[in-house]
Amino acid sequence: LRQKEIEVQDLVIKKDNRFLIEIYLDEILETAKIEIIEDILTKVLKEKIVLNDEASVGKRLNFLSEDKYIMAIGKAETTKSKSKTSGDSNLSIRLKDGKYLVAISDGMGSGPEARKSSQIAIKMLERLLMSGFDKNTSIDLINTTIMNANEEIFATLDIAIVDLYKGNIEFIKSGACPTYIKNKKRVQMIKSTSLPTGIIEETTIQTFDKDIEAGDIMLMCSDGILEYKNKELWIKYMLEDVETSNTQKIADLILNEAIDNNYGVAKDDMSIIVCKFRKKEE
């Protein structure tokens, strides 16, 4: 790096499944020099290394092994009819370790109080995981915070931690709706029987793991979507029949169908996140 006139104060390389590199520099670098660092790290470590932009700040840059899968995301949401504020909150960010956090929190009820509950849960989750806390500790802390609040506030947490390097998804559910995984015509449902966060002192979270298959489509939703017809089964049947693999189109189709099922009125706050995975070309 010095040969390329890039002065480094400190450099840390870790390998936990993938390479994670943290570099402390003397100055803020322009894009061309960051690309030089990527090239050098790739040659030295004999693996394609890229900048982790979300985890880099100023003179501290984070790099990691390039993902082996690509994820496309589509989102659709609406508020309950005659309500100005949605009680749902959602999040999709990249964590320091390179994994992606995709989450929906549904505050009990609707309106500002429900929004407050889901925002506490989702913002705390983001801060704790970005700070390096493990997921179980994070959910315990969120539960304790909600339990200790003076008001009665409860919120579901539906979390997918997506590892696009290893090709794996970890699902964490606290009172959340099923998650649907579609591959070709087959649709799998991942269900939880746990209670929402803040209802009991001991958190009841359930975790599930799944390896990513190329072409997998994952759908997460809040319970406003499931208020109709055969509850959770109508989404499964619709996903089996849907022809498009465009994530935004699928999210919009499911949302519109949920509203149509109640004669064009949104009976509750509704949120949908759809993710599609494909393998990167070698």
mmCIF file of C-alpha atoms in Angstrom:
data_model
loop_
_atom_site.group_PDB
_atom_site.id
_atom_site.type_symbol
_atom_site.label_atom_id
_atom_site.label_comp_id
_atom_site.label_asym_id
_atom_site.label_seq_id
_atom_site.Cartn_x
_atom_site.Cartn_y
_atom_site.Cartn_z
ATOM 1 C CA LEU A 1 0.000 0.000 0.000
ATOM 2 C CA ARG A 2 2.869 2.373 0.803
ATOM 3 C CA GLN A 3 4.369 1.665 -2.628
ATOM 4 C CA LYS A 4 1.102 3.033 -4.029
ATOM 5 C CA GLU A 5 1.403 6.082 -1.700
ATOM 6 C CA ILE A 6 -1.427 4.951 0.583
ATOM 7 C CA GLU A 7 -0.400 5.577 4.191
ATOM 8 C CA VAL A 8 -1.950 3.174 6.705
ATOM 9 C CA GLN A 9 -2.059 3.649 10.494
ATOM 10 C CA ASP A 10 -3.359 0.171 11.242
ATOM 11 C CA LEU A 11 -4.704 -2.857 9.394
ATOM 12 C CA VAL A 12 -6.588 -5.834 10.875
ATOM 13 C CA ILE A 13 -7.430 -8.994 8.928
ATOM 14 C CA LYS A 14 -9.866 -11.567 10.355
ATOM 15 C CA LYS A 15 -11.204 -14.722 8.771
ATOM 16 C CA ASP A 16 -14.438 -16.179 10.049
ATOM 17 C CA ASN A 17 -15.761 -18.055 7.039
ATOM 18 C CA ARG A 18 -15.039 -14.970 4.898
ATOM 19 C CA PHE A 19 -12.259 -12.345 5.132
ATOM 20 C CA LEU A 20 -13.075 -9.166 7.105
ATOM 21 C CA ILE A 21 -10.490 -6.376 6.835
ATOM 22 C CA GLU A 22 -10.427 -3.064 8.711
ATOM 23 C CA ILE A 23 -7.984 -0.355 7.618
ATOM 24 C CA TYR A 24 -7.251 2.932 9.430
ATOM 25 C CA LEU A 25 -5.795 5.570 7.079
ATOM 26 C CA ASP A 26 -4.073 8.944 7.382
ATOM 27 C CA GLU A 27 -6.534 10.613 5.018
ATOM 28 C CA ILE A 28 -9.922 10.171 3.381
ATOM 29 C CA LEU A 29 -9.334 8.476 0.033
ATOM 30 C CA GLU A 30 -10.898 9.034 -3.369
ATOM 31 C CA THR A 31 -12.557 6.137 -5.211
ATOM 32 C CA ALA A 32 -9.499 5.363 -7.399
ATOM 33 C CA LYS A 33 -7.301 4.687 -4.361
ATOM 34 C CA ILE A 34 -9.994 2.541 -2.714
ATOM 35 C CA GLU A 35 -10.027 0.429 -5.888
ATOM 36 C CA ILE A 36 -6.230 0.052 -5.590
ATOM 37 C CA ILE A 37 -6.686 -1.267 -2.014
ATOM 38 C CA GLU A 38 -9.319 -3.752 -3.275
ATOM 39 C CA ASP A 39 -6.889 -5.003 -5.966
ATOM 40 C CA ILE A 40 -3.986 -5.406 -3.502
ATOM 41 C CA LEU A 41 -6.113 -7.238 -0.928
ATOM 42 C CA THR A 42 -7.494 -9.518 -3.674
ATOM 43 C CA LYS A 43 -3.967 -10.449 -4.834
ATOM 44 C CA VAL A 44 -2.578 -10.974 -1.320
ATOM 45 C CA LEU A 45 -5.538 -12.933 0.082
ATOM 46 C CA LYS A 46 -6.191 -14.833 -3.191
ATOM 47 C CA GLU A 47 -9.917 -14.086 -2.994
ATOM 48 C CA LYS A 48 -12.018 -11.277 -4.501
ATOM 49 C CA ILE A 49 -12.178 -8.495 -1.846
ATOM 50 C CA VAL A 50 -14.529 -5.478 -2.031
ATOM 51 C CA LEU A 51 -15.320 -2.396 0.070
ATOM 52 C CA ASN A 52 -18.096 -2.750 2.662
ATOM 53 C CA ASP A 53 -19.443 0.769 2.185
ATOM 54 C CA GLU A 54 -22.094 0.564 4.940
ATOM 55 C CA ALA A 55 -19.470 -0.267 7.601
ATOM 56 C CA SER A 56 -16.882 2.315 6.428
ATOM 57 C CA VAL A 57 -16.665 5.795 7.958
ATOM 58 C CA GLY A 58 -14.188 8.535 7.023
ATOM 59 C CA LYS A 59 -10.605 7.285 7.477
ATOM 60 C CA ARG A 60 -11.727 3.828 8.660
ATOM 61 C CA LEU A 61 -12.507 1.517 5.759
ATOM 62 C CA ASN A 62 -13.930 -1.997 5.935
ATOM 63 C CA PHE A 63 -13.418 -4.594 3.218
ATOM 64 C CA LEU A 64 -14.673 -8.174 2.903
ATOM 65 C CA SER A 65 -14.807 -11.214 0.640
ATOM 66 C CA GLU A 66 -17.212 -10.581 -2.217
ATOM 67 C CA ASP A 67 -20.676 -12.177 -1.948
ATOM 68 C CA LYS A 68 -21.293 -15.332 -3.955
ATOM 69 C CA TYR A 69 -25.023 -14.588 -4.295
ATOM 70 C CA ILE A 70 -26.973 -11.502 -5.396
ATOM 71 C CA MET A 71 -30.182 -10.414 -3.634
ATOM 72 C CA ALA A 72 -32.929 -8.296 -5.227
ATOM 73 C CA ILE A 73 -35.483 -6.697 -2.879
ATOM 74 C CA GLY A 74 -39.046 -5.483 -3.468
ATOM 75 C CA LYS A 75 -41.239 -3.804 -0.827
ATOM 76 C CA ALA A 76 -44.911 -2.857 -0.632
ATOM 77 C CA GLU A 77 -46.829 -1.328 2.272
ATOM 78 C CA THR A 78 -49.983 0.557 3.183
ATOM 79 C CA THR A 79 -51.595 1.915 6.345
ATOM 80 C CA LYS A 80 -54.896 0.803 7.844
ATOM 81 C CA SER A 81 -57.904 2.519 6.256
ATOM 82 C CA LYS A 82 -58.558 5.951 7.885
ATOM 83 C CA SER A 83 -55.274 5.757 9.844
ATOM 84 C CA LYS A 84 -52.519 8.304 9.147
ATOM 85 C CA THR A 85 -49.665 6.317 10.737
ATOM 86 C CA SER A 86 -48.610 2.727 10.088
ATOM 87 C CA GLY A 87 -47.817 0.545 13.099
ATOM 88 C CA ASP A 88 -45.395 -1.495 10.960
ATOM 89 C CA SER A 89 -41.674 -0.787 10.578
ATOM 90 C CA ASN A 90 -39.200 -2.532 8.305
ATOM 91 C CA LEU A 91 -35.470 -2.576 7.689
ATOM 92 C CA SER A 92 -32.961 -3.941 5.174
ATOM 93 C CA ILE A 93 -29.285 -3.136 5.842
ATOM 94 C CA ARG A 94 -25.827 -4.681 5.556
ATOM 95 C CA LEU A 95 -24.107 -5.512 8.854
ATOM 96 C CA LYS A 96 -20.401 -5.149 9.673
ATOM 97 C CA ASP A 97 -19.781 -8.858 9.147
ATOM 98 C CA GLY A 98 -21.136 -8.580 5.586
ATOM 99 C CA LYS A 99 -24.442 -10.326 6.230
ATOM 100 C CA TYR A 100 -27.738 -8.602 5.428
ATOM 101 C CA LEU A 101 -30.437 -7.927 8.005
ATOM 102 C CA VAL A 102 -34.003 -7.942 6.642
ATOM 103 C CA ALA A 103 -36.696 -7.344 9.269
ATOM 104 C CA ILE A 104 -40.348 -6.403 9.840
ATOM 105 C CA SER A 105 -41.772 -5.339 13.196
ATOM 106 C CA ASP A 106 -45.536 -5.051 13.704
ATOM 107 C CA GLY A 107 -46.614 -2.953 16.707
ATOM 108 C CA MET A 108 -49.760 -4.251 18.371
ATOM 109 C CA GLY A 109 -52.829 -2.319 17.205
ATOM 110 C CA SER A 110 -52.434 0.565 14.760
ATOM 111 C CA GLY A 111 -51.610 4.273 14.671
ATOM 112 C CA PRO A 112 -48.905 6.242 16.562
ATOM 113 C CA GLU A 113 -48.683 3.921 19.614
ATOM 114 C CA ALA A 114 -48.214 0.839 17.441
ATOM 115 C CA ARG A 115 -45.651 2.744 15.371
ATOM 116 C CA LYS A 116 -43.748 3.666 18.532
ATOM 117 C CA SER A 117 -43.580 -0.027 19.581
ATOM 118 C CA SER A 118 -42.330 -1.273 16.213
ATOM 119 C CA GLN A 119 -39.839 1.610 15.868
ATOM 120 C CA ILE A 120 -38.316 0.876 19.301
ATOM 121 C CA ALA A 121 -37.888 -2.781 18.324
ATOM 122 C CA ILE A 122 -36.495 -2.184 14.821
ATOM 123 C CA LYS A 123 -34.154 0.720 15.716
ATOM 124 C CA MET A 124 -32.733 -1.154 18.724
ATOM 125 C CA LEU A 125 -32.226 -4.247 16.575
ATOM 126 C CA GLU A 126 -30.298 -2.226 13.986
ATOM 127 C CA ARG A 127 -28.090 -0.458 16.568
ATOM 128 C CA LEU A 128 -27.305 -3.614 18.564
ATOM 129 C CA LEU A 129 -26.455 -5.813 15.584
ATOM 130 C CA MET A 130 -24.405 -3.035 13.935
ATOM 131 C CA SER A 131 -22.505 -2.666 17.232
ATOM 132 C CA GLY A 132 -21.598 -6.344 17.217
ATOM 133 C CA PHE A 133 -24.057 -7.778 19.765
ATOM 134 C CA ASP A 134 -25.190 -11.305 18.920
ATOM 135 C CA LYS A 135 -28.805 -11.801 17.893
ATOM 136 C CA ASN A 136 -30.010 -13.559 21.067
ATOM 137 C CA THR A 137 -28.563 -10.871 23.352
ATOM 138 C CA SER A 138 -30.039 -8.187 21.085
ATOM 139 C CA ILE A 139 -33.568 -9.628 21.257
ATOM 140 C CA ASP A 140 -33.284 -10.095 25.047
ATOM 141 C CA LEU A 141 -32.306 -6.418 25.410
ATOM 142 C CA ILE A 142 -35.157 -5.276 23.151
ATOM 143 C CA ASN A 143 -37.621 -7.375 25.148
ATOM 144 C CA THR A 144 -36.335 -5.966 28.464
ATOM 145 C CA THR A 145 -36.574 -2.378 27.161
ATOM 146 C CA ILE A 146 -40.158 -2.896 25.980
ATOM 147 C CA MET A 147 -41.113 -4.703 29.217
ATOM 148 C CA ASN A 148 -39.691 -1.841 31.313
ATOM 149 C CA ALA A 149 -41.539 0.874 29.376
ATOM 150 C CA ASN A 150 -44.385 2.420 31.382
ATOM 151 C CA GLU A 151 -46.951 1.955 28.624
ATOM 152 C CA GLU A 152 -48.243 -1.369 27.385
ATOM 153 C CA ILE A 153 -46.272 -1.798 24.183
ATOM 154 C CA PHE A 154 -45.803 -5.052 22.317
ATOM 155 C CA ALA A 155 -44.254 -5.747 18.930
ATOM 156 C CA THR A 156 -43.552 -8.750 16.740
ATOM 157 C CA LEU A 157 -40.073 -9.221 15.283
ATOM 158 C CA ASP A 158 -39.578 -11.082 12.018
ATOM 159 C CA ILE A 159 -35.889 -11.247 11.116
ATOM 160 C CA ALA A 160 -33.919 -12.825 8.287
ATOM 161 C CA ILE A 161 -30.126 -12.686 8.501
ATOM 162 C CA VAL A 162 -28.908 -13.390 4.979
ATOM 163 C CA ASP A 163 -25.343 -14.568 4.316
ATOM 164 C CA LEU A 164 -24.768 -14.038 0.584
ATOM 165 C CA TYR A 165 -21.187 -15.329 0.877
ATOM 166 C CA LYS A 166 -21.960 -18.674 2.526
ATOM 167 C CA GLY A 167 -25.407 -18.971 0.895
ATOM 168 C CA ASN A 168 -27.467 -19.294 4.060
ATOM 169 C CA ILE A 169 -30.461 -17.573 5.731
ATOM 170 C CA GLU A 170 -31.171 -17.596 9.459
ATOM 171 C CA PHE A 171 -34.774 -16.807 10.399
ATOM 172 C CA ILE A 172 -35.530 -15.400 13.866
ATOM 173 C CA LYS A 173 -39.165 -15.023 14.858
ATOM 174 C CA SER A 174 -40.821 -13.451 17.876
ATOM 175 C CA GLY A 175 -44.608 -13.551 17.404
ATOM 176 C CA ALA A 176 -44.170 -13.113 13.660
ATOM 177 C CA CYS A 177 -46.071 -14.333 10.578
ATOM 178 C CA PRO A 178 -44.844 -17.255 8.462
ATOM 179 C CA THR A 179 -42.068 -16.646 5.945
ATOM 180 C CA TYR A 180 -42.606 -18.108 2.469
ATOM 181 C CA ILE A 181 -39.811 -19.554 0.318
ATOM 182 C CA LYS A 182 -40.675 -20.198 -3.339
ATOM 183 C CA ASN A 183 -38.472 -22.174 -5.721
ATOM 184 C CA LYS A 184 -40.021 -22.868 -9.106
ATOM 185 C CA LYS A 185 -43.573 -24.110 -8.243
ATOM 186 C CA ARG A 186 -42.773 -25.313 -4.719
ATOM 187 C CA VAL A 187 -43.543 -23.005 -1.766
ATOM 188 C CA GLN A 188 -42.270 -23.744 1.750
ATOM 189 C CA MET A 189 -43.682 -22.041 4.871
ATOM 190 C CA ILE A 190 -41.496 -21.285 7.898
ATOM 191 C CA LYS A 191 -43.767 -20.836 10.910
ATOM 192 C CA SER A 192 -43.319 -19.744 14.514
ATOM 193 C CA THR A 193 -45.481 -20.212 17.618
ATOM 194 C CA SER A 194 -43.640 -17.643 19.763
ATOM 195 C CA LEU A 195 -45.258 -14.600 21.419
ATOM 196 C CA PRO A 196 -44.557 -10.938 20.498
ATOM 197 C CA THR A 197 -41.704 -9.087 22.219
ATOM 198 C CA GLY A 198 -42.676 -7.368 25.474
ATOM 199 C CA ILE A 199 -45.510 -9.705 26.514
ATOM 200 C CA ILE A 200 -43.525 -11.971 28.863
ATOM 201 C CA GLU A 201 -40.216 -11.493 30.693
ATOM 202 C CA GLU A 202 -38.530 -14.512 29.124
ATOM 203 C CA THR A 203 -38.235 -13.916 25.389
ATOM 204 C CA THR A 204 -39.682 -16.688 23.273
ATOM 205 C CA ILE A 205 -37.775 -16.565 20.014
ATOM 206 C CA GLN A 206 -37.565 -19.345 17.479
ATOM 207 C CA THR A 207 -34.783 -19.712 14.951
ATOM 208 C CA PHE A 208 -34.645 -21.632 11.692
ATOM 209 C CA ASP A 209 -31.874 -22.112 9.116
ATOM 210 C CA LYS A 210 -32.017 -22.628 5.368
ATOM 211 C CA ASP A 211 -29.406 -22.906 2.648
ATOM 212 C CA ILE A 212 -30.049 -20.591 -0.303
ATOM 213 C CA GLU A 213 -30.862 -22.275 -3.607
ATOM 214 C CA ALA A 214 -30.390 -20.268 -6.791
ATOM 215 C CA GLY A 215 -33.759 -18.814 -7.808
ATOM 216 C CA ASP A 216 -35.214 -18.834 -4.270
ATOM 217 C CA ILE A 217 -37.805 -16.124 -3.597
ATOM 218 C CA MET A 218 -38.418 -15.201 0.064
ATOM 219 C CA LEU A 219 -41.548 -13.345 1.213
ATOM 220 C CA MET A 220 -41.974 -11.791 4.680
ATOM 221 C CA CYS A 221 -45.104 -9.915 5.768
ATOM 222 C CA SER A 222 -46.942 -8.358 8.709
ATOM 223 C CA ASP A 223 -50.199 -9.928 9.910
ATOM 224 C CA GLY A 224 -52.401 -7.352 8.150
ATOM 225 C CA ILE A 225 -51.725 -9.339 4.969
ATOM 226 C CA LEU A 226 -53.039 -12.547 6.563
ATOM 227 C CA GLU A 227 -56.411 -11.185 7.720
ATOM 228 C CA TYR A 228 -58.268 -12.709 4.792
ATOM 229 C CA LYS A 229 -59.496 -15.906 3.192
ATOM 230 C CA ASN A 230 -57.543 -18.984 4.344
ATOM 231 C CA LYS A 231 -55.274 -16.865 6.525
ATOM 232 C CA GLU A 232 -51.644 -17.778 5.734
ATOM 233 C CA LEU A 233 -52.473 -20.372 3.046
ATOM 234 C CA TRP A 234 -53.789 -17.945 0.411
ATOM 235 C CA ILE A 235 -50.307 -16.432 -0.003
ATOM 236 C CA LYS A 236 -48.820 -19.912 -0.473
ATOM 237 C CA TYR A 237 -51.360 -20.718 -3.204
ATOM 238 C CA MET A 238 -50.834 -17.349 -4.908
ATOM 239 C CA LEU A 239 -47.055 -17.711 -4.889
ATOM 240 C CA GLU A 240 -47.370 -21.185 -6.427
ATOM 241 C CA ASP A 241 -49.386 -19.716 -9.317
ATOM 242 C CA VAL A 242 -47.561 -16.413 -9.860
ATOM 243 C CA GLU A 243 -45.492 -16.378 -13.077
ATOM 244 C CA THR A 244 -43.254 -13.345 -12.516
ATOM 245 C CA SER A 245 -40.007 -13.502 -10.522
ATOM 246 C CA ASN A 246 -39.754 -9.695 -10.249
ATOM 247 C CA THR A 247 -39.644 -8.957 -6.508
ATOM 248 C CA GLN A 248 -41.421 -5.593 -6.728
ATOM 249 C CA LYS A 249 -44.210 -7.009 -8.888
ATOM 250 C CA ILE A 250 -44.753 -9.901 -6.452
ATOM 251 C CA ALA A 251 -44.883 -7.509 -3.456
ATOM 252 C CA ASP A 252 -47.415 -5.281 -5.266
ATOM 253 C CA LEU A 253 -49.542 -8.252 -6.389
ATOM 254 C CA ILE A 254 -49.807 -9.687 -2.859
ATOM 255 C CA LEU A 255 -50.607 -6.279 -1.338
ATOM 256 C CA ASN A 256 -53.313 -5.531 -3.931
ATOM 257 C CA GLU A 257 -54.841 -8.986 -3.491
ATOM 258 C CA ALA A 258 -54.937 -8.553 0.312
ATOM 259 C CA ILE A 259 -56.776 -5.228 -0.074
ATOM 260 C CA ASP A 260 -59.137 -6.645 -2.740
ATOM 261 C CA ASN A 261 -60.022 -9.524 -0.421
ATOM 262 C CA ASN A 262 -61.587 -6.977 1.918
ATOM 263 C CA TYR A 263 -63.570 -5.159 -0.806
ATOM 264 C CA GLY A 264 -60.832 -2.602 -1.454
ATOM 265 C CA VAL A 265 -60.364 -1.498 2.178
ATOM 266 C CA ALA A 266 -57.103 -2.021 4.113
ATOM 267 C CA LYS A 267 -58.323 -3.656 7.321
ATOM 268 C CA ASP A 268 -54.942 -3.280 9.038
ATOM 269 C CA ASP A 269 -51.438 -1.937 8.435
ATOM 270 C CA MET A 270 -49.745 -4.074 5.796
ATOM 271 C CA SER A 271 -46.070 -4.619 4.970
ATOM 272 C CA ILE A 272 -44.400 -7.029 2.543
ATOM 273 C CA ILE A 273 -40.728 -7.629 1.743
ATOM 274 C CA VAL A 274 -39.816 -9.943 -1.140
ATOM 275 C CA CYS A 275 -36.211 -11.053 -1.807
ATOM 276 C CA LYS A 276 -34.894 -13.077 -4.740
ATOM 277 C CA PHE A 277 -31.506 -14.814 -4.757
ATOM 278 C CA ARG A 278 -29.296 -15.806 -7.639
ATOM 279 C CA LYS A 279 -25.736 -17.063 -7.818
ATOM 280 C CA LYS A 280 -23.101 -14.616 -9.037
ATOM 281 C CA GLU A 281 -21.503 -15.540 -12.318
ATOM 282 C CA GLU A 282 -17.986 -16.863 -11.727
#
